[in-house]
PDB file of C-alpha atoms in Angstrom:
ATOM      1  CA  UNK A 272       3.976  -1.118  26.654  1.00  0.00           C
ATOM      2  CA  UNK A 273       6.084  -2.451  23.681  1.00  0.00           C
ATOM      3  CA  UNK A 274      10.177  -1.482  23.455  1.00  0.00           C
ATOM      4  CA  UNK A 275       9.099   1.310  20.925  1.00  0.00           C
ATOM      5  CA  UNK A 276       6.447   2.937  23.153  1.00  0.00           C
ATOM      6  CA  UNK A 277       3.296   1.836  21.963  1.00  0.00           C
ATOM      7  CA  UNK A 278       0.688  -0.102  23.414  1.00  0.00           C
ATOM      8  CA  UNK A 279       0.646  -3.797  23.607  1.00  0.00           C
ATOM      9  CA  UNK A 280      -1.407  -6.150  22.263  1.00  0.00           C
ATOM     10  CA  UNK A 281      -1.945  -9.513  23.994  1.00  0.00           C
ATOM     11  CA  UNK A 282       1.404 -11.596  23.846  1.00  0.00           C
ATOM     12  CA  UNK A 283       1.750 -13.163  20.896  1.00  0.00           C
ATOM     13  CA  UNK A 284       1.733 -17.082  20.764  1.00  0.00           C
ATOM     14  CA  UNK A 285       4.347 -18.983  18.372  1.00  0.00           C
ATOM     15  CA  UNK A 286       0.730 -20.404  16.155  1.00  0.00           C
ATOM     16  CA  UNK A 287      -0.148 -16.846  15.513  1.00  0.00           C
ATOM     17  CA  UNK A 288       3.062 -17.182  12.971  1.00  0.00           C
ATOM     18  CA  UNK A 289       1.184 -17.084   9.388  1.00  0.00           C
ATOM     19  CA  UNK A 290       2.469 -17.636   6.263  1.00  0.00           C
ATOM     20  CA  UNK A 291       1.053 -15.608   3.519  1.00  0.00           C
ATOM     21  CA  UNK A 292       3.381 -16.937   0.906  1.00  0.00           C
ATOM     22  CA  UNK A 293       5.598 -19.163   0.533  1.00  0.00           C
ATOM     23  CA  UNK A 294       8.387 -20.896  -1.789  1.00  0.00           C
ATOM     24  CA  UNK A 295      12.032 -22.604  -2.203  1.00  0.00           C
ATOM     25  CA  UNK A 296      13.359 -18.850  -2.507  1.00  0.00           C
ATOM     26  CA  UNK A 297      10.883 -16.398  -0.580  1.00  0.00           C
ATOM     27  CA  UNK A 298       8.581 -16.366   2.379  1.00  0.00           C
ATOM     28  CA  UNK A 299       5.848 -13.488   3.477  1.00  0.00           C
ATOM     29  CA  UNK A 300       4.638 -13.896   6.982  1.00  0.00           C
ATOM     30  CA  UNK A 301       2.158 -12.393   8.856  1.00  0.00           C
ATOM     31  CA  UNK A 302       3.726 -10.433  12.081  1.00  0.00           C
ATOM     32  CA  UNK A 303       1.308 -10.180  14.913  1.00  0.00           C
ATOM     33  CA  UNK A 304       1.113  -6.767  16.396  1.00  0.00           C
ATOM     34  CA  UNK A 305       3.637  -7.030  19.904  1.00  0.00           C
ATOM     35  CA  UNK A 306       6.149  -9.511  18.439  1.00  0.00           C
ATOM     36  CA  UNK A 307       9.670  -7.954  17.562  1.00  0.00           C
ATOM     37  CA  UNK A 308      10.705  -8.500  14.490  1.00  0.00           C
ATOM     38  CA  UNK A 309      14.578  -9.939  15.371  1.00  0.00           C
ATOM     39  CA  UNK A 310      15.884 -10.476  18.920  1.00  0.00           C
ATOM     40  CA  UNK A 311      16.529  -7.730  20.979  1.00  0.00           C
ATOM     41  CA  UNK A 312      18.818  -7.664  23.830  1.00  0.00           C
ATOM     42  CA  UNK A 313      18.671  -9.689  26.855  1.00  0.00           C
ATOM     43  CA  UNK A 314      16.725 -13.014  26.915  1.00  0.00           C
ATOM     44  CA  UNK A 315      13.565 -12.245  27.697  1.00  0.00           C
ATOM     45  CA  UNK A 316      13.436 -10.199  24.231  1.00  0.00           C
ATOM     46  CA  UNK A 317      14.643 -13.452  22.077  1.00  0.00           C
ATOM     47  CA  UNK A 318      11.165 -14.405  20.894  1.00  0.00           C
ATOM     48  CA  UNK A 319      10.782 -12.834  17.228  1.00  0.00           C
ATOM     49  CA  UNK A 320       9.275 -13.334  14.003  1.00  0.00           C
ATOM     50  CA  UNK A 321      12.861 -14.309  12.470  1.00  0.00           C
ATOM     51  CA  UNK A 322      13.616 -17.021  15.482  1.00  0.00           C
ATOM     52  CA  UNK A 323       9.731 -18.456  14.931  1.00  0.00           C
ATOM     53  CA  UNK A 324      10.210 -18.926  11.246  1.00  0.00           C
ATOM     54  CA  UNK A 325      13.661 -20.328  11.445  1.00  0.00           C
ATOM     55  CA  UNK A 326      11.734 -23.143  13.798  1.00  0.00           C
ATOM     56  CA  UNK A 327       9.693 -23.969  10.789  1.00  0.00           C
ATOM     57  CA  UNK A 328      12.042 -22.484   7.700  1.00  0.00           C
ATOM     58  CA  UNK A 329      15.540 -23.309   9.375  1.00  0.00           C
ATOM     59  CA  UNK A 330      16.811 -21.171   6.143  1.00  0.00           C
ATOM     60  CA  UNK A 331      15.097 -18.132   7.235  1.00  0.00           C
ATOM     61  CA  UNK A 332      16.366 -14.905   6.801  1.00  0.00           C
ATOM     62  CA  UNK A 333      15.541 -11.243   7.758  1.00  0.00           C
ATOM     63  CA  UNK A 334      15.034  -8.788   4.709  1.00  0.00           C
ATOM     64  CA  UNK A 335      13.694  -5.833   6.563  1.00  0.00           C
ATOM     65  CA  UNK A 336      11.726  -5.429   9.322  1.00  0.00           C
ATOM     66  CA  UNK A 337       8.734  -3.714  11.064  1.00  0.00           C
ATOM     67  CA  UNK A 338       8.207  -1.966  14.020  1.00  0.00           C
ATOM     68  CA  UNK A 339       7.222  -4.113  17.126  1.00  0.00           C
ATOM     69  CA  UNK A 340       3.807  -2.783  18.064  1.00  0.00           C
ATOM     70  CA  UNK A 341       2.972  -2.608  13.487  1.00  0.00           C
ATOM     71  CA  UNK A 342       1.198  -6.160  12.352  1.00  0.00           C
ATOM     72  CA  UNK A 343       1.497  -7.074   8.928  1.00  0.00           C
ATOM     73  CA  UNK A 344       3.599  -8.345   6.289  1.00  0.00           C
ATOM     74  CA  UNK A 345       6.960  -9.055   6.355  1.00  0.00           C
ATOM     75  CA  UNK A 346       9.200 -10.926   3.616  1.00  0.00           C
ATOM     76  CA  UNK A 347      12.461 -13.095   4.585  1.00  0.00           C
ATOM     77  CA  UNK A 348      14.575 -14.795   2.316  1.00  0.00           C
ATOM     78  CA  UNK A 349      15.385 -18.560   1.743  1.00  0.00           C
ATOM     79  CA  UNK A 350      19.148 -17.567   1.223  1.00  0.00           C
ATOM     80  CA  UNK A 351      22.092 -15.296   0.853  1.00  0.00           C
ATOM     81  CA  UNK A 352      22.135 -14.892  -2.232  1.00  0.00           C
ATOM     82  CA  UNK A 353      18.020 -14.041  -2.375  1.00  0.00           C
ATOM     83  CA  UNK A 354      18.402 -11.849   0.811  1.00  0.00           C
ATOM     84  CA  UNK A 355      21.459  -9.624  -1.423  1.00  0.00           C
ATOM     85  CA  UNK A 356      18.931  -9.600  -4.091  1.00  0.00           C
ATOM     86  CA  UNK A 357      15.991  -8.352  -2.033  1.00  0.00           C
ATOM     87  CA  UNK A 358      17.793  -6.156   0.288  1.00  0.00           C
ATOM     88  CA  UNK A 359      19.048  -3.887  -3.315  1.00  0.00           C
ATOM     89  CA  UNK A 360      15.553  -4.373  -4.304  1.00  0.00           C
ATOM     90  CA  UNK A 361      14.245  -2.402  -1.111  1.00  0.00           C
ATOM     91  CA  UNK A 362      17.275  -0.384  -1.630  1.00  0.00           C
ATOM     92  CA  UNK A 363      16.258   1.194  -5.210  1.00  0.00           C
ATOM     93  CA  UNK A 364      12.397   1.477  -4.057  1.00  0.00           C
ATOM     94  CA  UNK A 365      11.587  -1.768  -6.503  1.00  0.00           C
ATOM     95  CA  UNK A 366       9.327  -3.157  -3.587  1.00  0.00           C
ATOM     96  CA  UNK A 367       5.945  -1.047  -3.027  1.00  0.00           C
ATOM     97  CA  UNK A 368       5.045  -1.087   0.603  1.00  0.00           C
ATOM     98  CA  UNK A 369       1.051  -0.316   1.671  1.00  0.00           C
ATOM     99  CA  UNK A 370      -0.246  -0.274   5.268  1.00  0.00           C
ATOM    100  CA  UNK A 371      -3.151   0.671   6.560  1.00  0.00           C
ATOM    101  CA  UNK A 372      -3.591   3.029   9.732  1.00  0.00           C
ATOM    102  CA  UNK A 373      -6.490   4.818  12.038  1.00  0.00           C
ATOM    103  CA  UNK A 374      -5.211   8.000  12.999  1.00  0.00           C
ATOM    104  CA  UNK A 375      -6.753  10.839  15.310  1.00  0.00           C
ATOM    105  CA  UNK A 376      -9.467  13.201  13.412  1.00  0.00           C
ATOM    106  CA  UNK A 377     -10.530  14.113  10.411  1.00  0.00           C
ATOM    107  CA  UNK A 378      -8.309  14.005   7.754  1.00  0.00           C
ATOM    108  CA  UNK A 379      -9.417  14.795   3.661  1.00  0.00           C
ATOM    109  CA  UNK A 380      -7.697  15.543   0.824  1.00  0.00           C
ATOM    110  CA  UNK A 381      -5.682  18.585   0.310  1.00  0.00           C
ATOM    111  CA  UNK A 382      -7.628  20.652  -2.181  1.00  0.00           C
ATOM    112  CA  UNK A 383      -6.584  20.443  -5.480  1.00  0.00           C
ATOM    113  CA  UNK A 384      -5.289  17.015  -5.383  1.00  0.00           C
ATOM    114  CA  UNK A 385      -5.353  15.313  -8.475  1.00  0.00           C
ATOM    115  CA  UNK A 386      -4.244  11.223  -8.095  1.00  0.00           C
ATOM    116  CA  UNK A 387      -6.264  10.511  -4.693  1.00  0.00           C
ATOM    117  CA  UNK A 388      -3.053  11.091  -3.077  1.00  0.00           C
ATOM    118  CA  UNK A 389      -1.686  13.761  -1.033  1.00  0.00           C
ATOM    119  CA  UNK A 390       2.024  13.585   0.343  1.00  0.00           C
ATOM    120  CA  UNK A 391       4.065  14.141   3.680  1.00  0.00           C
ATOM    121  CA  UNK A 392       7.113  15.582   2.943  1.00  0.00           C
ATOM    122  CA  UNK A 393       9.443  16.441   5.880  1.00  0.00           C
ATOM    123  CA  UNK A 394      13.269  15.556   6.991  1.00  0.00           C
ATOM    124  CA  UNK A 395      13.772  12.673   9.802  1.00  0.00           C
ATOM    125  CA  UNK A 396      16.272  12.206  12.038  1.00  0.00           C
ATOM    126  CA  UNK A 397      16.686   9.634  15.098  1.00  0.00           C
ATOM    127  CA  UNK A 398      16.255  11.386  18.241  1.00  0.00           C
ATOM    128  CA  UNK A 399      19.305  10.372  19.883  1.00  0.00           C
ATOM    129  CA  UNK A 400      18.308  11.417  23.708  1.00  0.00           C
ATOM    130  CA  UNK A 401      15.522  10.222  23.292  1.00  0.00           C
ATOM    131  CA  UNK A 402      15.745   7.139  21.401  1.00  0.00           C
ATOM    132  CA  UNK A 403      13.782   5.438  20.282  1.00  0.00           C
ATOM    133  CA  UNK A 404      11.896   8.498  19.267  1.00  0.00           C
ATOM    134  CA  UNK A 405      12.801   9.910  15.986  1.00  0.00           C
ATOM    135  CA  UNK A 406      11.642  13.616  14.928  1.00  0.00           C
ATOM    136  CA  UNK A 407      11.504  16.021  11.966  1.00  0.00           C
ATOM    137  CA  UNK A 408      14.659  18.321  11.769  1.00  0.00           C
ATOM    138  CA  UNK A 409      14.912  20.752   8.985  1.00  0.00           C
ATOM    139  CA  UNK A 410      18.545  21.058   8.715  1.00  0.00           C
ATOM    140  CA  UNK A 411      19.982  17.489   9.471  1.00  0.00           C
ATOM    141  CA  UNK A 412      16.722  15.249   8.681  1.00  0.00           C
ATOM    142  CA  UNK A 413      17.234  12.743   5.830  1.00  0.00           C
ATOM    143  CA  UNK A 414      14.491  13.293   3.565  1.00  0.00           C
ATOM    144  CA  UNK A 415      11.488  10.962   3.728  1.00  0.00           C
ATOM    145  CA  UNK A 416       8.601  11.315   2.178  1.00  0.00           C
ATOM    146  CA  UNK A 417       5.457   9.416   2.406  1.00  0.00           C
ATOM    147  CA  UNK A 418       2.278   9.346   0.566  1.00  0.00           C
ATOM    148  CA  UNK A 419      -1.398   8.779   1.882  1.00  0.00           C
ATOM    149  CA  UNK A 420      -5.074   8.335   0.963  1.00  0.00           C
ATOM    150  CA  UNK A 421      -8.028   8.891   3.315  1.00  0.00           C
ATOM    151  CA  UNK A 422     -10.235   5.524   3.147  1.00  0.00           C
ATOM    152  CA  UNK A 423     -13.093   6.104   5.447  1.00  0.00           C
ATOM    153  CA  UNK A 424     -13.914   8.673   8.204  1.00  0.00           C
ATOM    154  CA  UNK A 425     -15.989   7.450  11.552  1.00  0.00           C
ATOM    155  CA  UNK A 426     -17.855  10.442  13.222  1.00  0.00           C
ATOM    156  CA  UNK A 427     -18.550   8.289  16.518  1.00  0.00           C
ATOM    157  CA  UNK A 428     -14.528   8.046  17.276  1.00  0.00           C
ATOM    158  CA  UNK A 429     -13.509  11.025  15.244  1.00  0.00           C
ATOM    159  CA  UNK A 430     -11.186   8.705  13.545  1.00  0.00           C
ATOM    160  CA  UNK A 431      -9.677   8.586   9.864  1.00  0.00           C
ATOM    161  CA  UNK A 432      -8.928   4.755   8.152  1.00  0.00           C
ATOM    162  CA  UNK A 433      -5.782   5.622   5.974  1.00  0.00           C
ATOM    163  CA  UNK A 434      -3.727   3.920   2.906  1.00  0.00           C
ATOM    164  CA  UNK A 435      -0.474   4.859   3.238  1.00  0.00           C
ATOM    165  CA  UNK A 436       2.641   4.252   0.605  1.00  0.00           C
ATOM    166  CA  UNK A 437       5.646   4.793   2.347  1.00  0.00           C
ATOM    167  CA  UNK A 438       8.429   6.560  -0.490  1.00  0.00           C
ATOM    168  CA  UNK A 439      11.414   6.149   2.192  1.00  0.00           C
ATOM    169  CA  UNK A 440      12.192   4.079   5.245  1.00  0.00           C
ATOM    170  CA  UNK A 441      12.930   6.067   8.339  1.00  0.00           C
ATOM    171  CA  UNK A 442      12.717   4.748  11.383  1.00  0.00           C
ATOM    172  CA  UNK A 443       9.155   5.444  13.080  1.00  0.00           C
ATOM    173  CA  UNK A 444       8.468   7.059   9.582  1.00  0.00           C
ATOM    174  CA  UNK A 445       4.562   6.771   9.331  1.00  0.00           C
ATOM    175  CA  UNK A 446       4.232   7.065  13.143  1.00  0.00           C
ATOM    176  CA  UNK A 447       6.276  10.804  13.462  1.00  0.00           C
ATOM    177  CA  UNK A 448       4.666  12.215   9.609  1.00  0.00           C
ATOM    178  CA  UNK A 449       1.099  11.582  11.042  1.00  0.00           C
ATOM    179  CA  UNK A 450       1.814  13.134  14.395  1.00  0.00           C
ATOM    180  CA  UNK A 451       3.882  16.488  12.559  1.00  0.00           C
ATOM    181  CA  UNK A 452       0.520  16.838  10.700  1.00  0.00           C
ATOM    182  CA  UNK A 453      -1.698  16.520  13.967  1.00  0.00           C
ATOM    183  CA  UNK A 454      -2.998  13.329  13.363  1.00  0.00           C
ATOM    184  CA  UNK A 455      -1.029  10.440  15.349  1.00  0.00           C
ATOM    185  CA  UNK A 456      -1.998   7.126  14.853  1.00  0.00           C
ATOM    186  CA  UNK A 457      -3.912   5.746  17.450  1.00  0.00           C
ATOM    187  CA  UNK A 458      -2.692   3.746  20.101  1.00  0.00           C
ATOM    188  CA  UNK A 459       1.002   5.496  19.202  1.00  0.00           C
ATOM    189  CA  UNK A 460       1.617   6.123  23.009  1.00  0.00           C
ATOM    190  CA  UNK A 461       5.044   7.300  21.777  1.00  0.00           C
ATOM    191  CA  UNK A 462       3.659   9.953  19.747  1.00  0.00           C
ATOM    192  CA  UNK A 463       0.279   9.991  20.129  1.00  0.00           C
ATOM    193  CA  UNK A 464      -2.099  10.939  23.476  1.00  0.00           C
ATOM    194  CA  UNK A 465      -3.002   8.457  25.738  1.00  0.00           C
ATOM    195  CA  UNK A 466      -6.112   6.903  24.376  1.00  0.00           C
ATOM    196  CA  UNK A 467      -6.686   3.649  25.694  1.00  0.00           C
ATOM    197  CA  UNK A 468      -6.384   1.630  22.259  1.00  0.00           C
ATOM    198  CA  UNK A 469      -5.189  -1.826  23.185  1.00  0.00           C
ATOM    199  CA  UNK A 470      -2.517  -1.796  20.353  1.00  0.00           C
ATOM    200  CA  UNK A 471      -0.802   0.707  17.580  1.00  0.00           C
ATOM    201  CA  UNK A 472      -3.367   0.749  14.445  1.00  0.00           C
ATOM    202  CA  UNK A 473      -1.106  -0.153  12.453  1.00  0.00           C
ATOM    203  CA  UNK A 474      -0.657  -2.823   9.769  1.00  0.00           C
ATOM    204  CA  UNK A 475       1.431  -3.606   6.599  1.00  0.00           C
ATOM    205  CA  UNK A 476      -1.426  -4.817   4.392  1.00  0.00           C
ATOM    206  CA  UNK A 477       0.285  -5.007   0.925  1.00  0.00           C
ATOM    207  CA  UNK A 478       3.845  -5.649  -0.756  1.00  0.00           C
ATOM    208  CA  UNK A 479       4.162  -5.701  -4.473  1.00  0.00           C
ATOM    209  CA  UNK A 480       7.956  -6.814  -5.858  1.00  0.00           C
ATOM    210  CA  UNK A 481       9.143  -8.786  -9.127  1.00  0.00           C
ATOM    211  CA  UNK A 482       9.807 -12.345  -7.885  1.00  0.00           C
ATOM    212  CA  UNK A 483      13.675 -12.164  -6.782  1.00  0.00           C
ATOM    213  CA  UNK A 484      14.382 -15.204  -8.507  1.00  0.00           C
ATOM    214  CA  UNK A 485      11.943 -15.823 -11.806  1.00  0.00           C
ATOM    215  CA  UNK A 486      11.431 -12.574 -12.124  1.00  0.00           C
ATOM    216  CA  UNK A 487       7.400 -13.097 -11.730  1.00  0.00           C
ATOM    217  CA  UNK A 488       4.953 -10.138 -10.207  1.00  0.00           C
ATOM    218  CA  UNK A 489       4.088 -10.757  -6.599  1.00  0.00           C
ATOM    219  CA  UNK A 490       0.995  -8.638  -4.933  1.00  0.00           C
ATOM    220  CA  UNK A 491       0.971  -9.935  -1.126  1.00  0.00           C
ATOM    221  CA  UNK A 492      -2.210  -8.788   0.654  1.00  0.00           C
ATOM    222  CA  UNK A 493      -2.701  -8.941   4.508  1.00  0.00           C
ATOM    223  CA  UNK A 494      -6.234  -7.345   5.344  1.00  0.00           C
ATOM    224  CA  UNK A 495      -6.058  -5.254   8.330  1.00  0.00           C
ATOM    225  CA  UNK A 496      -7.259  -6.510  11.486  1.00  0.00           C
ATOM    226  CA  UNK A 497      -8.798  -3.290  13.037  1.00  0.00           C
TER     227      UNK A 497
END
């Protein structure tokens, strides 16, 4: 089981690092599902995505980051200055974020829905006695709000394939919205019931930003690998 309670995938090996994109400025990777994002405490919990690139990219730094059991894309920049101008960038909502998720049942379409998208609209809060659990409160919750599109349903698991467009960045956003709706991701063993999926279904399949430095349009696409 993974720091944040989900399950683990097969330990990741320093090859699996993948760059989706890459120049003088800005690098997207491709985090494997089970490898933490930056070091965590103790030893044993220094291998990362931001020590593996700074191997390779020695100029490597963290932007944001994704949870350790979520695969997918993750940018870092190539300097301070590009990290200041990335980190306001996810700061003011200029970056668009898309993953891609199974969850639990059968989920459609509120009726009456008029874009393709419906919305999850409820306050979040870090759990404190429980970290690292985080849960909807109503009256101390920061608002967070995420939006999400049913893809495909499959009868034989009773499972829904999801878009979802995160509008904030809470911690364990997408993973506690699903779960306050009755549909938890699957292979969320933090939030989810046990269900023997070998890993969270859970992947960060598309970032779309202006180019930090030449201002050009980016559209990074990681497909899912569930």
């Amino acid at each position: 089981m993974t720091a944040d309670g989900s399950a683990q995938s097969e330990t990741p090996t320093p090859d699996a690092l993948h760059a989706l994109y890459e120049d003088a400025h800005l690098l997207a990777l491709d985090k494997p599902a089970g490898l933490l994002s930056v070091p965590g405490r103790g030893p044993e919990r220094a291998d990362c995505l931001s020590a593996r690139a700074q191997q390779r990219w020695p100029d490597a730094l963290v932007v944001h980051r994704l949870d350790q059991a979520t695969s997918g894309l993750m940018l870092l920049a190539r300097s301070l200055p590009t990290q200041r101008l990335l980190g306001a960038a996810f700061a003011e909502r200029r970056i668009a974020k898309r993953y891609e998720a199974l969850v639990h049942g059968r989920l459609d379409l509120p009726a009456g829905t008029t874009d393709g998208w419906a919305e999850i609209d409820l306050p979040l809060i870090v759990d404190w006695p429980n970290r690292p659990r985080s849960k909807v409160d109503h009256d101390i919750g920061k608002p967070s709000l995420t939006r999400w599109q049913p893809l495909a349903y499959d009868a034989a698991r009773h499972v829904t394939r999801l878009a979802l467009a995160p509008v904030t960045g809470r911690s364990h956003q997408l993973r506690v919205h699903l779960q306050a709706i009755g549909h938890p991701i699957v292979g969320d063993t933090l939030y989810g019931p046990p269900d023997g999926a070998p890993r969270l279904m859970l992947h960060a399949c598309e970032v779309r930003l202006a180019h930090p430095i030449t201002g050009d349009a980016l559209a990074l696409h990681s497909p899912a690998p569930f």
